[in-house]
Structures are given as structure tokens and as C-alpha cells.
């Protein structure tokens, strides 16, 4: 009986505890489900916000990426244009330097030729020197070469000026506007000098032809006479004039150097003429040999 009573008591206690646990567990489960529902709703809202934020970030990133690509493309294009412009500037600068070199050479050659022709003309007028056709032809050859170079230079100037102006106002070459403004006048002045030399050479050629017709073949040709009237000067009188000259070594040296330069130039012109004649003769011989 005691065992039965104790067993019944234990079963009653067990049933009581189980009921209490069931009530506790039921209340806790509802609370957990409710909290879980709230958390799920919150998480869902957060996911929606995150999704919207992600979409917004994607749109912003795409826009910024496009802007960055445009900036990079513009920068690359600008650098490419700057490189092209730099190459154009260097090319035009080289053309301008070559133009100035050719212009300087033409001016120097024309100045030397003008000095030689004037020196020969003065010798003819003051010293009654004879003029040979060889001298006139050599001068004419040099003048022809200078004239062709001058024509080419004048033809190239408008193109060069247009290239310089096409670079725009920011170009460093536009600082030389004075050169672009004065160069046409200088070219016209140089052409006038060539025409003047052509007239002088034509007069010297006529004089050379007339002198060659008057020269007697049996007499020895003299380059110039000692006297202004073609007669010989008394030796004693000449010595007195030499002794009466004021000593001026510097002036004599400069005069001698000038005479040597003029002689060298005339010799150079004569050599150029001989070379041209030789080339012409060789070309004619080659043509004749081919015909045979």
C-alpha cells in the first residue's frame, strides 16, 4: 500500500510538472513566433532597402564610370591633339629655319655678285679695263641661279605663312609677325636688285661685244693701261706719287683683302661657268654617242 501510494504521488507530481512545462512552453513559443515574425518583417524591409540601395549604387557607379570614360577619352584626345600640334609646330619651325637659311644664302650670294659686278663696272669706267664675255657669262650664270632660288623662295612663302597662321594665336611662331609682314617687301626689293644686276650685265655684255670687235688680233691684249687716257705714265712721276701717298697700312691691308675676295669670287664664278660648259659638252657627247 505504501508503495502504491508513493507511486501515485509521484505520478501526480509528474503530471503537475508536465502541465506547468506545457503552459510555459506554449507561452514562450508564441512569444518567439511573434518576435520571429517581427524580425522577419524587419529583415524583409532591410533587404528591400539594401536592394534599392544596391540599385542606386549600380546606377551611380554606371554614371560615374561613363563620366570617367568620357574624361579619359577627352584627355587622350587632347593629348593626341597636343602631340599632333607639337609635331606640326616642329615641322613648321624646321621649314621656317630652312626658309631663313635659303634666304640668307640668297642675300649673301646676291651681295657678293653685286659687289663683283660693280667692281668690274668701276674698273671699266675708271681704269678703262676690258670686259670679256667669259666674265659676263659667269656673272650671268650666278645671277640665273640666284634668280631661280629667289623665285622658289617667293613661291614657298605664302604656303609657309598660311601654315604659321593656321596654328592659331597661341603658337610661339606668331611672335614673329614682323617677319611675316616685312618678308614680301624684302622679296620684292631683292627681285628689283636682280633686275638691276640683269640690266648692268646686259650693258657689260654689249660693251664686251663692242670691245672684242675693236681689238686688233695682232696686238697683245692688255687688261688695263696705267694712265687714265690709255698712255703710259712717266716712271719718275709715278714714283713721286707713290712716295707722296700717306702711310696707311690698315687701309692698304683692307683694300688688298677686298681685292682678293673679289678676285676669288670672280674666279669661282668662272669655274662654275667652265663646269657648266663641261657638263653641257659631256651631255651632248652622250646624246651623239647614243644616236650613233
Short mmCIF file of C-alpha atoms in Angstrom, two decimals:
data_model
loop_
_atom_site.label_atom_id
_atom_site.label_comp_id
_atom_site.label_asym_id
_atom_site.label_seq_id
_atom_site.Cartn_x
_atom_site.Cartn_y
_atom_site.Cartn_z
CA UNK A 1 0.00 0.00 0.00
CA UNK A 2 2.77 2.40 0.82
CA UNK A 3 4.44 1.64 -2.49
CA UNK A 4 1.20 2.16 -4.36
CA UNK A 5 0.58 5.42 -2.51
CA UNK A 6 4.12 6.65 -3.26
CA UNK A 7 3.82 5.70 -6.90
CA UNK A 8 0.52 7.52 -7.19
CA UNK A 9 2.05 10.57 -5.55
CA UNK A 10 4.95 10.56 -7.95
CA UNK A 11 2.64 10.25 -10.92
CA UNK A 12 0.56 13.16 -9.66
CA UNK A 13 3.64 15.33 -9.22
CA UNK A 14 4.87 14.34 -12.66
CA UNK A 15 1.55 15.26 -14.24
CA UNK A 16 1.56 18.58 -12.44
CA UNK A 17 5.06 19.45 -13.61
CA UNK A 18 4.28 18.42 -17.21
CA UNK A 19 1.24 20.71 -17.29
CA UNK A 20 3.28 23.60 -15.96
CA UNK A 21 6.00 22.97 -18.56
CA UNK A 22 3.40 22.80 -21.31
CA UNK A 23 1.95 26.17 -20.29
CA UNK A 24 5.42 27.72 -20.12
CA UNK A 25 6.46 26.23 -23.41
CA UNK A 26 3.26 27.40 -25.13
CA UNK A 27 3.69 30.96 -23.93
CA UNK A 28 7.37 31.00 -24.90
CA UNK A 29 6.67 29.60 -28.36
CA UNK A 30 4.07 32.29 -29.13
CA UNK A 31 6.45 34.97 -27.98
CA UNK A 32 9.23 33.52 -30.05
CA UNK A 33 7.00 33.24 -33.09
CA UNK A 34 5.88 36.83 -32.67
CA UNK A 35 9.44 38.05 -32.24
CA UNK A 36 10.49 35.92 -35.19
CA UNK A 37 7.72 37.50 -37.25
CA UNK A 38 8.88 40.96 -36.27
CA UNK A 39 12.46 40.09 -37.10
CA UNK A 40 11.39 38.61 -40.41
CA UNK A 41 9.48 41.77 -41.29
CA UNK A 42 12.42 43.90 -40.26
CA UNK A 43 14.80 41.75 -42.27
CA UNK A 44 12.48 41.93 -45.26
CA UNK A 45 12.40 45.72 -45.02
CA UNK A 46 16.16 45.79 -44.66
CA UNK A 47 16.52 43.57 -47.72
CA UNK A 48 14.27 45.88 -49.70
CA UNK A 49 16.31 48.87 -48.56
CA UNK A 50 19.55 47.09 -49.37
CA UNK A 51 18.21 46.12 -52.80
CA UNK A 52 17.17 49.70 -53.50
CA UNK A 53 20.50 50.97 -52.25
CA UNK A 54 22.28 48.45 -54.43
CA UNK A 55 20.31 49.52 -57.48
CA UNK A 56 21.02 53.16 -56.71
CA UNK A 57 24.71 52.40 -56.26
CA UNK A 58 24.76 50.50 -59.53
CA UNK A 59 23.16 53.42 -61.35
CA UNK A 60 25.55 55.90 -59.72
CA UNK A 61 28.53 53.67 -60.43
CA UNK A 62 27.49 53.27 -64.05
CA UNK A 63 27.04 57.03 -64.41
CA UNK A 64 30.38 57.79 -62.75
CA UNK A 65 32.07 55.13 -64.88
CA UNK A 66 30.66 56.68 -68.04
CA UNK A 67 31.77 60.14 -66.89
CA UNK A 68 35.23 58.79 -66.09
CA UNK A 69 35.43 57.11 -69.51
CA UNK A 70 34.43 60.36 -71.21
CA UNK A 71 37.03 62.30 -69.23
CA UNK A 72 39.71 59.74 -70.09
CA UNK A 73 38.73 59.79 -73.77
CA UNK A 74 38.75 63.60 -73.80
CA UNK A 75 42.13 63.69 -72.09
CA UNK A 76 43.57 61.14 -74.51
CA UNK A 77 42.14 63.07 -77.46
CA UNK A 78 43.52 66.34 -76.09
CA UNK A 79 46.95 64.79 -75.56
CA UNK A 80 46.82 63.35 -79.07
CA UNK A 81 45.88 66.75 -80.48
CA UNK A 82 48.67 68.38 -78.48
CA UNK A 83 51.13 65.84 -79.86
CA UNK A 84 49.91 66.43 -83.40
CA UNK A 85 50.12 70.18 -82.84
CA UNK A 86 53.61 69.83 -81.40
CA UNK A 87 54.71 67.81 -84.43
CA UNK A 88 53.17 70.41 -86.74
CA UNK A 89 54.93 73.20 -84.86
CA UNK A 90 58.27 71.42 -85.10
CA UNK A 91 57.72 70.76 -88.80
CA UNK A 92 56.79 74.38 -89.48
CA UNK A 93 59.73 75.60 -87.39
CA UNK A 94 62.06 73.42 -89.45
CA UNK A 95 60.52 74.78 -92.65
CA UNK A 96 60.90 78.32 -91.34
CA UNK A 97 64.54 77.69 -90.39
CA UNK A 98 65.21 76.24 -93.85
CA UNK A 99 63.49 79.24 -95.42
CA UNK A 100 65.63 81.66 -93.41
CA UNK A 101 68.80 79.72 -94.31
CA UNK A 102 67.96 79.81 -98.02
CA UNK A 103 67.01 83.48 -97.79
CA UNK A 104 70.28 84.33 -96.05
CA UNK A 105 72.27 82.39 -98.65
CA UNK A 106 70.49 84.18 -101.50
CA UNK A 107 71.14 87.58 -99.91
CA UNK A 108 74.80 86.74 -99.33
CA UNK A 109 75.33 85.40 -102.86
CA UNK A 110 73.49 88.35 -104.36
CA UNK A 111 75.55 90.80 -102.31
CA UNK A 112 78.79 89.15 -103.45
CA UNK A 113 77.65 89.15 -107.07
CA UNK A 114 76.56 92.78 -106.85
CA UNK A 115 79.94 93.77 -105.40
CA UNK A 116 81.77 91.88 -108.16
CA UNK A 117 79.67 93.40 -110.94
CA UNK A 118 80.00 96.91 -109.52
CA UNK A 119 83.75 96.40 -109.12
CA UNK A 120 84.03 95.34 -112.77
CA UNK A 121 81.87 98.25 -113.86
CA UNK A 122 84.02 100.69 -111.87
CA UNK A 123 87.16 99.22 -113.41
CA UNK A 124 85.68 99.75 -116.84
CA UNK A 125 84.72 103.35 -116.10
CA UNK A 126 87.74 104.50 -114.10
CA UNK A 127 90.58 102.26 -115.36
CA UNK A 128 89.28 101.57 -118.87
CA UNK A 129 89.59 97.84 -118.34
CA UNK A 130 88.49 95.41 -121.00
CA UNK A 131 85.45 93.27 -120.36
CA UNK A 132 85.48 89.68 -121.54
CA UNK A 133 82.46 87.60 -122.42
CA UNK A 134 83.70 84.94 -120.01
CA UNK A 135 83.29 87.35 -117.08
CA UNK A 136 79.84 88.43 -118.19
CA UNK A 137 78.69 84.84 -118.78
CA UNK A 138 79.98 83.70 -115.38
CA UNK A 139 78.14 86.56 -113.67
CA UNK A 140 75.00 85.79 -115.67
CA UNK A 141 75.18 82.12 -114.65
CA UNK A 142 75.37 83.02 -110.96
CA UNK A 143 72.57 85.57 -111.33
CA UNK A 144 70.40 82.97 -113.07
CA UNK A 145 70.96 80.51 -110.22
CA UNK A 146 70.14 83.16 -107.63
CA UNK A 147 67.02 84.23 -109.54
CA UNK A 148 65.68 80.67 -109.71
CA UNK A 149 66.28 80.20 -105.99
CA UNK A 150 64.60 83.53 -105.29
CA UNK A 151 61.54 82.60 -107.37
CA UNK A 152 61.23 79.29 -105.50
CA UNK A 153 61.61 81.12 -102.19
CA UNK A 154 58.92 83.64 -103.06
CA UNK A 155 56.57 80.85 -104.19
CA UNK A 156 57.06 78.97 -100.91
CA UNK A 157 56.48 81.99 -98.66
CA UNK A 158 52.63 82.16 -98.95
CA UNK A 159 52.36 78.47 -98.10
CA UNK A 160 54.65 78.93 -95.10
CA UNK A 161 52.72 81.99 -93.93
CA UNK A 162 49.43 80.09 -94.21
CA UNK A 163 50.85 77.21 -92.14
CA UNK A 164 52.06 79.60 -89.44
CA UNK A 165 48.69 81.38 -89.31
CA UNK A 166 46.83 78.04 -89.15
CA UNK A 167 48.47 77.25 -85.81
CA UNK A 168 46.34 79.86 -84.07
CA UNK A 169 47.13 82.82 -81.84
CA UNK A 170 48.63 80.65 -79.08
CA UNK A 171 51.51 79.50 -81.25
CA UNK A 172 55.00 80.77 -80.42
CA UNK A 173 55.67 81.24 -84.11
CA UNK A 174 53.14 84.06 -84.24
CA UNK A 175 55.55 86.16 -82.17
CA UNK A 176 57.44 86.75 -85.42
CA UNK A 177 54.63 88.73 -87.06
CA UNK A 178 57.14 91.36 -88.09
CA UNK A 179 58.91 88.83 -90.28
CA UNK A 180 55.63 87.75 -91.91
CA UNK A 181 54.72 91.39 -92.57
CA UNK A 182 58.08 92.58 -93.90
CA UNK A 183 59.15 89.49 -95.86
CA UNK A 184 57.06 90.23 -99.02
CA UNK A 185 58.58 93.71 -99.27
CA UNK A 186 62.06 92.29 -98.78
CA UNK A 187 61.47 89.71 -101.52
CA UNK A 188 60.27 92.42 -103.92
CA UNK A 189 63.33 94.51 -103.11
CA UNK A 190 65.60 91.53 -103.76
CA UNK A 191 63.89 90.89 -107.10
CA UNK A 192 64.48 94.54 -108.04
CA UNK A 193 68.17 94.09 -107.24
CA UNK A 194 68.26 91.06 -109.54
CA UNK A 195 66.64 93.10 -112.31
CA UNK A 196 69.15 95.88 -111.75
CA UNK A 197 72.03 93.42 -111.99
CA UNK A 198 70.49 91.97 -115.14
CA UNK A 199 70.50 95.44 -116.71
CA UNK A 200 74.11 96.02 -115.65
CA UNK A 201 75.20 92.67 -117.09
CA UNK A 202 73.38 93.42 -120.33
CA UNK A 203 75.29 96.70 -120.62
CA UNK A 204 78.58 94.97 -119.83
CA UNK A 205 77.80 92.31 -122.43
CA UNK A 206 77.22 94.95 -125.11
CA UNK A 207 80.46 96.63 -124.06
CA UNK A 208 82.33 93.32 -124.23
CA UNK A 209 80.99 92.62 -127.72
CA UNK A 210 81.96 96.08 -128.95
CA UNK A 211 85.44 95.79 -127.38
CA UNK A 212 86.06 92.39 -128.92
CA UNK A 213 85.14 93.78 -132.33
CA UNK A 214 87.60 96.68 -131.91
CA UNK A 215 90.55 94.62 -130.66
CA UNK A 216 93.25 94.09 -133.30
CA UNK A 217 94.26 90.42 -133.27
CA UNK A 218 97.93 91.14 -133.92
CA UNK A 219 98.38 93.33 -130.88
CA UNK A 220 98.76 91.98 -127.40
CA UNK A 221 95.62 92.46 -125.35
CA UNK A 222 96.11 94.40 -122.13
CA UNK A 223 93.78 94.20 -119.20
CA UNK A 224 94.17 97.87 -118.35
CA UNK A 225 96.50 100.79 -119.02
CA UNK A 226 98.49 102.73 -116.49
CA UNK A 227 97.14 106.10 -117.46
CA UNK A 228 93.57 107.29 -117.47
CA UNK A 229 93.87 108.11 -121.20
CA UNK A 230 95.47 104.79 -122.15
CA UNK A 231 99.06 106.21 -122.34
CA UNK A 232 101.97 105.06 -120.23
CA UNK A 233 102.83 107.13 -117.18
CA UNK A 234 106.30 108.54 -116.61
CA UNK A 235 108.24 106.31 -114.19
CA UNK A 236 109.72 109.20 -112.19
CA UNK A 237 106.35 110.85 -111.80
CA UNK A 238 104.82 107.56 -110.73
CA UNK A 239 107.49 107.06 -108.06
CA UNK A 240 106.88 110.57 -106.76
CA UNK A 241 103.17 109.86 -106.49
CA UNK A 242 103.85 106.62 -104.63
CA UNK A 243 106.19 108.35 -102.18
CA UNK A 244 103.67 111.13 -101.56
CA UNK A 245 100.95 108.70 -100.52
CA UNK A 246 100.18 108.83 -96.80
CA UNK A 247 101.22 105.71 -94.96
CA UNK A 248 98.11 103.77 -94.06
CA UNK A 249 98.88 100.10 -93.59
CA UNK A 250 95.44 99.15 -92.25
CA UNK A 251 93.69 100.74 -95.18
CA UNK A 252 96.01 99.06 -97.66
CA UNK A 253 95.52 95.69 -95.98
CA UNK A 254 91.75 96.05 -96.09
CA UNK A 255 91.88 97.13 -99.72
CA UNK A 256 94.09 94.16 -100.57
CA UNK A 257 91.78 91.76 -98.72
CA UNK A 258 88.78 93.22 -100.51
CA UNK A 259 90.51 92.87 -103.87
CA UNK A 260 91.45 89.28 -103.08
CA UNK A 261 87.88 88.44 -102.10
CA UNK A 262 86.57 89.96 -105.31
CA UNK A 263 89.16 88.07 -107.32
CA UNK A 264 88.29 84.81 -105.60
CA UNK A 265 84.61 85.35 -106.27
CA UNK A 266 85.21 86.09 -109.93
CA UNK A 267 87.42 83.03 -110.16
CA UNK A 268 84.70 80.97 -108.52
CA UNK A 269 82.12 82.30 -110.98
CA UNK A 270 84.43 81.48 -113.88
CA UNK A 271 84.94 77.95 -112.54
CA UNK A 272 81.18 77.47 -112.26
CA UNK A 273 80.78 78.57 -115.86
CA UNK A 274 83.51 76.20 -117.01
CA UNK A 275 81.91 73.36 -115.08
CA UNK A 276 78.54 74.08 -116.66
CA UNK A 277 80.06 74.17 -120.13
CA UNK A 278 81.88 70.91 -119.47
CA UNK A 279 78.66 69.26 -118.26
CA UNK A 280 76.81 70.54 -121.31
CA UNK A 281 79.55 69.28 -123.62
CA UNK A 282 79.54 65.87 -121.91
CA UNK A 283 75.76 65.63 -122.22
CA UNK A 284 75.94 66.46 -125.93
CA UNK A 285 78.63 63.82 -126.44
CA UNK A 286 76.50 61.20 -124.68
CA UNK A 287 73.48 62.08 -126.82
CA UNK A 288 75.54 61.86 -130.00
CA UNK A 289 77.01 58.51 -128.99
CA UNK A 290 73.54 57.11 -128.32
CA UNK A 291 72.30 58.27 -131.70
CA UNK A 292 75.20 56.50 -133.39
#
